[in-house]
Amino acid sequence: MQFGKITQVAHYVPEKIVTNDDLSTMLETSDEWISTRTGIRRRHIAVNENTSDLCIEVAKKLLEKAEIDPSELDFVLVATMTPDFATPSTASLVQGAIGATRALAFDISAACSGFVYALTVAEKFILSGSKKGIVIGGECLSKIVDWQDRTTAVLFGDGAGGVLLEANDTQHILAENLRSDGVRGRSLTAMCIKPQLEFSSGFQNEPYLKMDGRDIFDFAVRDVPQNILETLERAKLSVEEIDTFLLHQANMRIIDKMARKVKAERSKFPTNMDKYGNTSAASIPILLSEEVEKGRVILGSNQKLVLTGFGGGLTWGTLVVTV
Ligand code: ACO
């Protein structure tokens, strides 16, 4: 039997940087409010690129680093809540652009938990015989943010990150624990397009991302630490045995609270939302890729990582992996 192993990581963000000060010229807000409430100081915004363009850059980097031919890929999965189209999927656009002629491709929609969901699905393909594939989280949240709404516009950014997953004899995804609660789903909505039939009523076009920030904050600090602890139990590992906790980058205060709740050293929770804002499905792979670049996460070292996403759906989930 073969298991999935992360063998390469990469990320890409668009060039344009929008600072909190830039936003305060457009909206009634301030660097002080944004940075003290969230830890966010700037974000990258796509100008002439769409989600697939960011993901294609990541896919190309992964292939280049691994020195493999795109025809060797069995699958291309993209986690996104901001696809270029409903169809073709962003993953198909990536697969076509890189010439992964043998690969299956589809998108996964689980908002900020998307990357953790997609990696779990990808491992299933390896368990059933696939040899290698890429898993990308990519977003252009700037497309769906209402730039007049200060309660959401200041929070989000664009970017993409991903991994190459390859078949390996030993288990590297040690435990998984994915959850959803659609009953609370209305706390975060985006891209509602109303039915066009004349006789339908009671629907409204609501293209922009709307979020009850308080609800999501409470959900994140109440349900997610429990999920991390349960997953560690499944992996038969203690908090102390984890080298790095890579959590979805929504808000610095959420990370602080989660570290306290799982009783782990805060220094084991790297953050980068100061530079990128909340990039939804892209946040965990961008962070992982940066940590590898900085030499704090070392591929092939057997370090143990916790990857945790949480957000729209509601969805949340944790993977414990060795790298
Ligand atoms: N600038 C200045 N003032 C603001 C801004 C702003 N950008 N935004 C809101 N305010 C005001 C509000 O109007 C409110 O004013 P009032 O008291 O006069 O009514 C006040 O600031 C407080 O607003 P709250 O919304 O209560 O602020 P809070 O402390 O809850 O912080 C935040 C808001 C940052 C959104 C927080 O709730 C949060 O981080 N929530 C979690 C978000 C999250 O984790 N999302 C993850 C999933 S995302 C996904 O899946 C795509």
Coordinates of C-alpha atoms and ligand atoms in Angstrom, one line a residue:
M1 CA 0.0 0.0 0.0
Q2 CA 1.2 3.5 -0.8
F3 CA 0.6 6.8 1.1
G4 CA 0.8 10.4 0.1
K5 CA 3.9 12.4 1.0
I6 CA 4.5 16.2 0.5
T7 CA 7.6 16.4 -1.6
Q8 CA 7.6 20.0 -2.8
V9 CA 5.9 23.2 -1.9
A10 CA 5.5 26.5 -3.7
H11 CA 3.6 29.8 -3.6
Y12 CA 2.8 32.8 -5.7
V13 CA 1.2 36.1 -4.9
P14 CA 0.4 38.9 -7.4
E15 CA 2.7 41.9 -7.5
K16 CA 0.4 44.7 -6.3
I17 CA 0.5 45.5 -2.6
V18 CA -2.3 47.4 -0.9
T19 CA -1.5 48.7 2.6
N20 CA -3.9 49.5 5.4
D21 CA -3.0 53.1 4.8
D22 CA -4.0 52.8 1.2
L23 CA -7.4 51.4 2.3
S24 CA -7.9 54.2 4.7
T25 CA -7.9 56.6 1.8
M26 CA -10.9 54.7 0.3
L27 CA -12.8 53.6 3.4
E28 CA -13.5 54.9 6.9
T29 CA -10.9 52.8 8.5
S30 CA -7.3 53.0 9.8
D31 CA -4.1 51.0 10.0
E32 CA -4.5 51.2 13.8
W33 CA -8.0 49.5 13.7
I34 CA -7.1 46.9 11.1
S35 CA -3.7 45.9 12.6
T36 CA -4.8 45.7 16.3
R37 CA -8.0 43.8 15.5
T38 CA -6.6 41.4 13.0
G39 CA -2.8 41.6 12.7
I40 CA -3.1 42.4 9.0
R41 CA -1.0 45.2 7.6
R42 CA -1.1 44.7 3.9
R43 CA -2.3 42.3 1.2
H44 CA -1.5 41.4 -2.4
I45 CA -4.2 42.2 -5.0
A46 CA -4.5 40.7 -8.5
V47 CA -4.8 43.3 -11.1
N48 CA -4.6 41.5 -14.5
E49 CA -4.6 38.0 -13.2
N50 CA -7.4 35.6 -12.2
T51 CA -7.3 32.7 -9.7
S52 CA -6.2 30.2 -12.4
D53 CA -3.2 32.4 -13.3
L54 CA -2.0 32.4 -9.7
C55 CA -2.5 28.6 -9.5
I56 CA -0.7 28.0 -12.8
E57 CA 2.3 29.9 -11.5
V58 CA 2.3 27.6 -8.4
A59 CA 2.0 24.5 -10.5
K60 CA 4.9 25.5 -12.8
K61 CA 7.1 26.2 -9.7
L62 CA 6.2 22.8 -8.3
L63 CA 7.1 21.0 -11.5
E64 CA 10.3 23.0 -11.9
K65 CA 11.4 22.3 -8.3
A66 CA 10.6 18.6 -8.6
E67 CA 12.1 18.3 -12.1
I68 CA 9.2 16.2 -13.3
D69 CA 7.3 16.2 -16.6
P70 CA 3.7 17.4 -16.3
S71 CA 2.6 14.1 -18.0
E72 CA 3.7 12.3 -14.8
L73 CA 0.8 13.9 -12.8
D74 CA -2.2 11.8 -12.1
F75 CA -4.3 14.6 -10.5
V76 CA -4.6 18.3 -10.2
L77 CA -6.8 19.6 -7.4
V78 CA -7.5 23.2 -6.7
A79 CA -9.3 24.4 -3.5
T80 CA -10.9 27.7 -4.2
M81 CA -14.0 29.8 -3.4
T82 CA -13.2 32.3 -6.2
P83 CA -12.9 30.1 -9.4
D84 CA -12.5 31.9 -12.7
F85 CA -15.7 30.1 -13.9
A86 CA -18.2 27.7 -12.5
T87 CA -17.0 25.6 -15.4
P88 CA -14.4 24.9 -16.5
S89 CA -12.9 24.3 -13.1
T90 CA -9.8 26.2 -12.1
A91 CA -8.1 22.8 -11.8
S92 CA -8.9 22.0 -15.4
L93 CA -7.5 25.4 -16.5
V94 CA -4.3 24.6 -14.6
Q95 CA -4.1 21.1 -15.9
G96 CA -4.5 22.4 -19.5
A97 CA -2.0 25.2 -19.1
I98 CA 0.8 23.1 -17.7
G99 CA 0.1 20.2 -20.1
A100 CA -0.7 17.6 -17.4
T101 CA -2.2 15.4 -20.2
R102 CA -2.9 12.4 -18.0
A103 CA -4.2 14.1 -14.9
L104 CA -7.8 14.3 -13.7
A105 CA -8.7 17.7 -12.4
F106 CA -11.4 19.3 -10.3
D107 CA -12.0 22.1 -7.8
I108 CA -12.9 21.7 -4.1
S109 CA -15.1 24.3 -2.5
A110 CA -14.6 24.4 1.3
A111 CA -13.7 28.1 1.7
C112 CA -10.8 28.6 4.2
S113 CA -10.7 24.8 4.9
G114 CA -10.3 24.1 1.2
F115 CA -6.7 23.2 1.2
V116 CA -7.0 20.8 4.1
Y117 CA -10.0 19.2 2.5
A118 CA -8.2 18.9 -0.9
L119 CA -5.1 17.4 0.6
T120 CA -7.2 14.8 2.3
V121 CA -9.0 14.0 -1.0
A122 CA -5.6 13.8 -2.8
E123 CA -4.3 11.3 -0.4
K124 CA -7.3 9.1 -1.3
F125 CA -6.2 9.0 -4.9
I126 CA -2.7 7.9 -3.8
L127 CA -4.2 5.2 -1.6
S128 CA -6.1 3.9 -4.6
G129 CA -3.1 3.8 -6.9
S130 CA -2.2 7.3 -8.2
K131 CA 1.5 8.1 -8.1
K132 CA 1.7 11.9 -8.0
G133 CA -0.4 14.9 -8.2
I134 CA -0.6 18.6 -7.2
V135 CA -2.9 20.2 -4.7
I136 CA -3.2 24.0 -4.8
G137 CA -5.2 26.5 -2.7
G138 CA -5.7 29.6 -4.8
E139 CA -7.9 32.7 -4.4
C140 CA -8.7 36.1 -5.8
L141 CA -10.9 37.2 -3.0
S142 CA -10.6 40.8 -4.3
K143 CA -13.1 39.8 -7.0
I144 CA -15.9 39.1 -4.5
V145 CA -15.1 41.7 -1.8
D146 CA -17.4 44.7 -1.6
W147 CA -14.8 47.5 -1.6
Q148 CA -17.3 49.8 0.0
D149 CA -17.7 47.5 3.0
R150 CA -15.0 48.2 5.6
T151 CA -16.1 45.2 7.7
T152 CA -14.9 42.8 5.0
A153 CA -12.7 44.7 2.5
V154 CA -9.8 45.1 4.9
L155 CA -9.6 41.5 5.7
F156 CA -8.9 39.6 2.5
G157 CA -6.1 39.2 -0.1
D158 CA -5.1 37.2 -3.2
G159 CA -2.6 34.5 -3.6
A160 CA -1.9 30.8 -4.2
G161 CA 0.1 28.0 -2.7
G162 CA 0.4 24.3 -3.3
V163 CA 2.2 21.0 -2.8
L164 CA 3.3 18.1 -4.9
L165 CA 2.0 14.9 -3.3
E166 CA 3.8 11.7 -4.2
A167 CA 3.3 8.0 -3.4
N168 CA 5.5 6.7 -0.6
D169 CA 5.7 3.4 1.4
T170 CA 5.2 5.0 4.8
Q171 CA 2.2 6.9 6.1
H172 CA 2.8 10.7 6.2
I173 CA -0.7 11.9 6.7
L174 CA -1.0 10.5 10.2
A175 CA -4.6 11.6 11.0
E176 CA -7.4 13.6 9.5
N177 CA -10.5 15.2 11.0
L178 CA -12.7 17.2 8.6
R179 CA -16.0 18.8 9.8
S180 CA -18.9 20.8 8.4
D181 CA -21.9 22.5 9.9
G182 CA -24.2 23.9 7.2
V183 CA -26.7 25.0 9.8
R184 CA -24.4 27.9 10.6
G185 CA -23.5 28.4 7.0
R186 CA -25.2 31.7 6.6
S187 CA -22.6 33.3 8.8
L188 CA -20.4 33.6 5.7
T189 CA -21.8 33.8 2.2
A190 CA -20.6 34.8 -1.3
M191 CA -21.7 34.7 -4.9
C192 CA -25.4 34.0 -4.5
I193 CA -26.9 34.4 -8.0
K194 CA -30.6 34.5 -8.0
P195 CA -32.7 32.1 -10.3
Q196 CA -33.7 34.0 -13.4
L197 CA -37.2 32.5 -13.9
E198 CA -39.9 35.0 -13.7
F199 CA -42.0 33.1 -11.2
S200 CA -39.2 32.7 -8.7
S201 CA -39.2 35.2 -5.8
G202 CA -37.6 35.5 -2.5
F203 CA -34.0 35.4 -3.9
Q204 CA -31.6 38.3 -4.2
N205 CA -28.4 38.5 -6.1
E206 CA -25.7 38.7 -3.4
P207 CA -22.4 38.5 -5.2
Y208 CA -20.2 40.0 -2.5
L209 CA -18.7 38.2 0.5
K210 CA -20.8 38.8 3.6
M211 CA -19.6 37.7 7.0
D212 CA -20.8 37.9 10.5
G213 CA -17.3 38.4 11.9
R214 CA -18.3 37.8 15.5
D215 CA -20.0 34.5 14.7
I216 CA -17.0 33.2 12.8
F217 CA -14.6 34.4 15.5
D218 CA -16.5 32.6 18.2
F219 CA -16.8 29.5 16.1
A220 CA -13.1 29.5 15.3
V221 CA -12.0 29.8 18.9
R222 CA -14.6 27.4 20.3
D223 CA -14.8 24.5 17.8
V224 CA -11.4 24.5 16.1
P225 CA -9.0 23.9 19.1
Q226 CA -11.2 20.9 20.0
N227 CA -10.8 19.6 16.5
I228 CA -7.0 20.0 16.7
L229 CA -6.8 18.1 20.0
E230 CA -9.1 15.3 18.7
T231 CA -6.9 14.9 15.6
L232 CA -3.7 14.7 17.7
E233 CA -5.4 12.0 19.7
R234 CA -6.2 10.1 16.5
A235 CA -2.5 10.4 15.5
K236 CA -1.5 9.3 19.0
L237 CA 0.7 12.4 19.4
S238 CA 0.9 15.0 22.1
V239 CA 0.9 18.7 21.6
E240 CA 4.6 18.8 22.6
E241 CA 5.5 16.4 19.8
I242 CA 4.3 18.8 17.1
D243 CA 7.0 21.0 15.6
T244 CA 4.8 23.5 13.8
F245 CA 1.1 24.4 13.8
L246 CA 0.1 25.9 10.4
L247 CA -3.3 27.4 10.9
H248 CA -5.5 29.3 8.5
Q249 CA -4.4 33.0 8.6
A250 CA -7.6 34.9 9.3
N251 CA -6.8 36.9 12.5
M252 CA -3.8 37.1 14.8
R253 CA -6.1 37.1 17.9
I254 CA -7.7 33.8 16.7
I255 CA -4.2 32.2 16.5
D256 CA -3.3 33.6 20.0
K257 CA -6.4 32.1 21.5
M258 CA -6.0 28.8 19.7
A259 CA -2.4 28.4 20.9
R260 CA -3.6 29.0 24.5
K261 CA -6.6 26.6 24.2
V262 CA -4.5 23.7 22.8
K263 CA -1.8 24.6 25.4
A264 CA 1.0 24.8 22.9
E265 CA 3.9 27.2 22.8
R266 CA 2.9 30.3 20.8
S267 CA 6.2 30.3 19.0
K268 CA 5.2 27.1 17.2
F269 CA 2.4 29.0 15.3
P270 CA 4.0 31.0 12.5
T271 CA 1.9 33.8 11.0
N272 CA 2.0 35.8 7.8
M273 CA -1.4 37.5 7.7
D274 CA 0.4 40.8 8.3
K275 CA 1.7 40.5 4.7
Y276 CA -1.1 38.7 2.9
G277 CA -4.4 39.2 4.8
N278 CA -6.8 36.3 4.8
T279 CA -6.3 34.4 1.5
S280 CA -8.8 31.7 2.4
A281 CA -7.8 28.3 0.8
A282 CA -4.4 29.7 -0.1
S283 CA -3.3 30.7 3.4
I284 CA -2.0 27.4 4.7
P285 CA 0.0 26.4 1.6
I286 CA 1.5 29.9 1.3
L287 CA 2.5 29.7 5.0
L288 CA 3.9 26.2 4.5
S289 CA 5.9 27.3 1.5
E290 CA 7.3 30.3 3.3
E291 CA 8.3 28.2 6.3
V292 CA 10.1 25.8 4.0
E293 CA 11.9 28.8 2.4
K294 CA 12.9 30.1 5.8
G295 CA 14.3 26.7 6.7
R296 CA 12.0 26.3 9.7
V297 CA 10.0 23.5 8.1
I298 CA 12.4 21.0 6.5
L299 CA 11.0 18.6 3.9
G300 CA 12.4 15.0 4.4
S301 CA 13.2 15.7 8.1
N302 CA 10.3 13.8 9.7
Q303 CA 9.1 17.0 11.4
K304 CA 5.5 16.8 12.5
L305 CA 3.0 19.5 11.4
V306 CA -0.6 20.3 12.2
L307 CA -2.5 21.9 9.3
T308 CA -5.8 23.4 10.3
G309 CA -8.4 25.3 8.2
F310 CA -11.7 26.9 9.3
G311 CA -14.2 29.1 7.6
G312 CA -17.2 29.3 5.3
G313 CA -19.6 26.3 5.1
L314 CA -19.1 26.3 8.0
T315 CA -16.2 24.0 7.5
W316 CA -13.2 23.2 9.6
G317 CA -10.6 20.4 9.7
T318 CA -7.1 19.3 10.8
L319 CA -4.5 17.1 9.3
V320 CA -1.4 15.8 11.2
V321 CA 1.4 15.2 8.8
T322 CA 5.1 14.3 8.8
V323 CA 7.2 16.0 6.2
Ligands
ACO1 N1 -12.4 50.0 10.4 C1 -12.9 50.7 11.4 N2 -13.9 50.3 12.1 C2 -14.5 49.1 11.8 C3 -14.0 48.4 10.7 C4 -12.9 48.9 10.0 N3 -12.4 48.2 8.9 N4 -14.8 47.2 10.6 C5 -15.7 47.3 11.5 N5 -15.5 48.4 12.2 C6 -16.3 48.9 13.4 C7 -17.7 48.3 13.4 O1 -18.6 49.0 12.6 C8 -18.0 48.3 14.9 O2 -18.4 49.7 15.2 P1 -19.6 49.9 16.2 O3 -19.1 49.3 17.5 O4 -19.7 51.4 16.2 O5 -20.8 49.2 15.7 C9 -16.7 48.1 15.6 O6 -15.7 48.4 14.6 C10 -16.5 46.7 16.1 O7 -16.8 45.8 15.0 P2 -16.8 44.2 15.2 O8 -17.3 43.6 14.0 O9 -17.5 43.9 16.5 O10 -15.2 44.0 15.4 P3 -14.5 42.7 15.9 O11 -13.7 43.0 17.0 O12 -15.4 41.5 16.0 O13 -13.5 42.4 14.7 C11 -13.3 41.0 12.8 C12 -14.1 42.1 13.4 C13 -11.9 41.4 12.6 C14 -13.9 40.7 11.4 C15 -13.4 39.7 13.7 O14 -14.7 39.5 14.1 C16 -12.8 38.5 13.0 O15 -11.7 38.3 12.7 N6 -13.7 37.5 12.7 C17 -13.3 36.2 12.1 C18 -13.1 36.2 10.7 C19 -12.6 34.9 10.2 O16 -11.9 34.2 10.9 N7 -12.9 34.5 9.0 C20 -12.4 33.2 8.6 C21 -13.2 32.6 7.6 S1 -13.1 33.6 6.2 C22 -13.5 32.5 4.9 O17 -13.9 31.4 5.1 C23 -13.5 33.1 3.5

